[in-house]
Amino acid sequence: MSWGFRRAKVGDVAAAQEAYRRIIEHLGKTGDPSRWHEVGHPKPAQVAAWAEAGELYLALDGGQIAGVVVLNHEAIDAYATAAWAVGASASEALVVHALGVVPDYLGQGVARFLLDSTLDVARKAGCLAVRLDVYVENTPALRLYRRYGFTDLGCHTVDYGDIDLDQFHLFEYVL
C-alpha cells in the first residue's frame, strides 16, 4: 500500500476528530488496552489544538485518514528523570503522542508507516531521539514499539493529572 503523510491543516480538524472518534469507539468494543475509551482521550478540542499548533500528522490513503499521530517536544514529568540512552535537550527529542490507526486500516501497516514517517520528521528536525510513553496494560502498543526497535526503559509513574492512570512504559529510539 502506498500511504501519504503530512502535517494536518486546520481544514482537516473535523476529519481528524472523526478518525479519533472511530478509533476510540473501536477500542471501547475491543477491550481498550490504551484506556482511551475509558478516559475519553483525546477530546475534540485537543485534536483541534494539536492541528492549530502544527503538531498533528496524518497517514492518508488517497484523501482518507488511515492514521493519526501527534509530534512535538512536550514531555511529561517522568521524562526528566528517565535513564535515556542519549542526553537530548527538549528540542532534540521528538515526543510521540496519541498514535492511532483508523479501524478500517488495522493490520495494513499503518502504525509502522506512522513510525517510519515520525523518524523522518525527527531526522529532518535534527533530533537525536524519539521518545514516547505507553500505558502498562496496552500490550499491542508495547509489542509494536519493541518490535520496531524502540528501547523500553521500563515502567515509570507518570502524572497526567486529568486521568486516573499512572503506570507507563517509557520508550526511546536513538537516531
Coordinates of C-alpha atoms in Angstrom, one line a residue, residues 36-159:
W36 CA -8.6 5.9 25.5
H37 CA -12.2 4.9 25.5
E38 CA -12.4 4.8 29.3
V39 CA -10.8 8.3 29.8
G40 CA -12.2 9.9 26.7
H41 CA -8.8 10.7 25.1
P42 CA -8.2 12.7 23.1
K43 CA -11.0 15.2 23.3
P44 CA -12.1 17.0 20.1
A45 CA -10.8 20.3 21.4
Q46 CA -7.4 18.8 22.0
V47 CA -7.3 17.5 18.4
A48 CA -8.2 21.0 17.1
A49 CA -5.4 22.5 19.3
W50 CA -2.9 20.0 18.0
A51 CA -3.8 20.8 14.4
E52 CA -3.6 24.6 15.1
A53 CA -0.2 24.1 16.7
G54 CA 1.1 22.2 13.7
E55 CA 1.6 19.0 15.8
L56 CA -1.0 16.7 14.3
Y57 CA 0.1 14.5 11.4
L58 CA -2.0 12.3 9.2
A59 CA -1.4 9.0 7.3
L60 CA -3.5 9.2 4.2
D61 CA -4.9 6.6 1.8
G62 CA -5.8 9.0 -1.0
G63 CA -8.0 11.5 0.7
Q64 CA -9.0 9.3 3.6
I65 CA -7.3 9.4 7.0
A66 CA -5.8 6.0 7.8
G67 CA -3.9 7.0 10.9
V68 CA -3.0 9.9 13.2
V69 CA -0.1 10.9 15.4
V70 CA 0.9 14.0 17.4
L71 CA 4.6 15.0 17.3
N72 CA 6.1 17.7 19.5
H73 CA 8.7 18.3 22.1
E74 CA 6.3 18.2 25.1
A75 CA 7.4 15.6 27.6
I76 CA 5.7 14.7 30.9
D77 CA 7.5 15.0 34.2
A78 CA 8.8 11.4 34.3
Y79 CA 10.9 12.0 31.2
A80 CA 13.1 14.4 33.2
T81 CA 14.4 11.5 35.4
A82 CA 14.4 8.6 33.0
A83 CA 17.7 6.9 32.1
W84 CA 17.7 7.8 28.4
A85 CA 20.5 6.4 26.2
V86 CA 21.1 9.8 24.7
G87 CA 21.2 13.1 26.6
A88 CA 19.0 15.2 24.3
S89 CA 17.5 18.6 25.2
A90 CA 13.8 19.1 24.8
S91 CA 14.3 20.5 21.3
E92 CA 16.4 17.5 20.4
A93 CA 13.9 14.8 21.4
L94 CA 10.7 14.4 19.4
V95 CA 7.9 13.1 21.6
V96 CA 5.1 10.9 20.1
H97 CA 1.5 11.3 21.4
A98 CA -1.8 9.8 20.5
L99 CA -0.8 7.5 17.7
G100 CA -3.8 5.7 16.3
V101 CA -5.0 3.7 13.3
V102 CA -8.5 4.0 12.0
P103 CA -10.2 0.6 12.4
D104 CA -10.7 0.1 8.6
Y105 CA -6.9 0.2 8.2
L106 CA -5.9 -2.1 11.1
G107 CA -3.4 -4.8 10.1
Q108 CA -2.3 -3.0 6.9
G109 CA 1.0 -1.5 8.2
V110 CA -0.3 2.0 9.0
A111 CA 1.2 2.0 12.5
R112 CA 4.6 1.1 11.1
F113 CA 4.2 3.7 8.4
L114 CA 3.4 6.3 11.0
L115 CA 6.6 5.4 12.9
D116 CA 8.7 5.5 9.8
S117 CA 7.3 8.9 9.0
T118 CA 7.9 10.1 12.6
L119 CA 11.5 9.1 12.4
D120 CA 11.8 11.1 9.1
V121 CA 10.3 14.2 10.8
A122 CA 12.7 13.8 13.7
R123 CA 15.7 13.4 11.5
K124 CA 14.8 16.5 9.4
A125 CA 14.4 18.5 12.6
G126 CA 17.8 17.5 13.7
C127 CA 16.6 15.5 16.7
L128 CA 18.8 12.9 18.5
A129 CA 15.9 10.7 19.7
V130 CA 12.2 9.9 19.5
R131 CA 10.5 9.2 22.8
L132 CA 7.1 8.1 24.0
D133 CA 5.2 6.5 26.8
V134 CA 2.7 3.6 26.7
Y135 CA 0.1 2.6 29.4
V136 CA 1.4 -0.5 31.1
E137 CA -1.7 -2.6 30.0
N138 CA -1.5 -1.6 26.4
T139 CA 0.1 -4.8 25.2
P140 CA -0.5 -4.2 21.4
A141 CA 1.4 -0.8 21.6
L142 CA 4.1 -2.3 23.8
R143 CA 4.7 -5.0 21.3
L144 CA 4.6 -2.5 18.3
Y145 CA 7.3 -0.3 19.8
R146 CA 9.5 -3.1 20.9
R147 CA 9.4 -4.8 17.5
Y148 CA 10.0 -1.6 15.8
G149 CA 13.3 -1.1 17.7
F150 CA 12.4 1.3 20.4
T151 CA 14.2 0.7 23.7
D152 CA 11.9 0.0 26.6
L153 CA 13.1 1.9 29.7
G154 CA 10.6 0.0 31.9
C155 CA 7.6 1.1 33.9
H156 CA 7.5 4.6 35.4
T157 CA 5.0 6.5 37.4
V158 CA 3.6 9.3 35.3
D159 CA 1.3 12.1 36.3

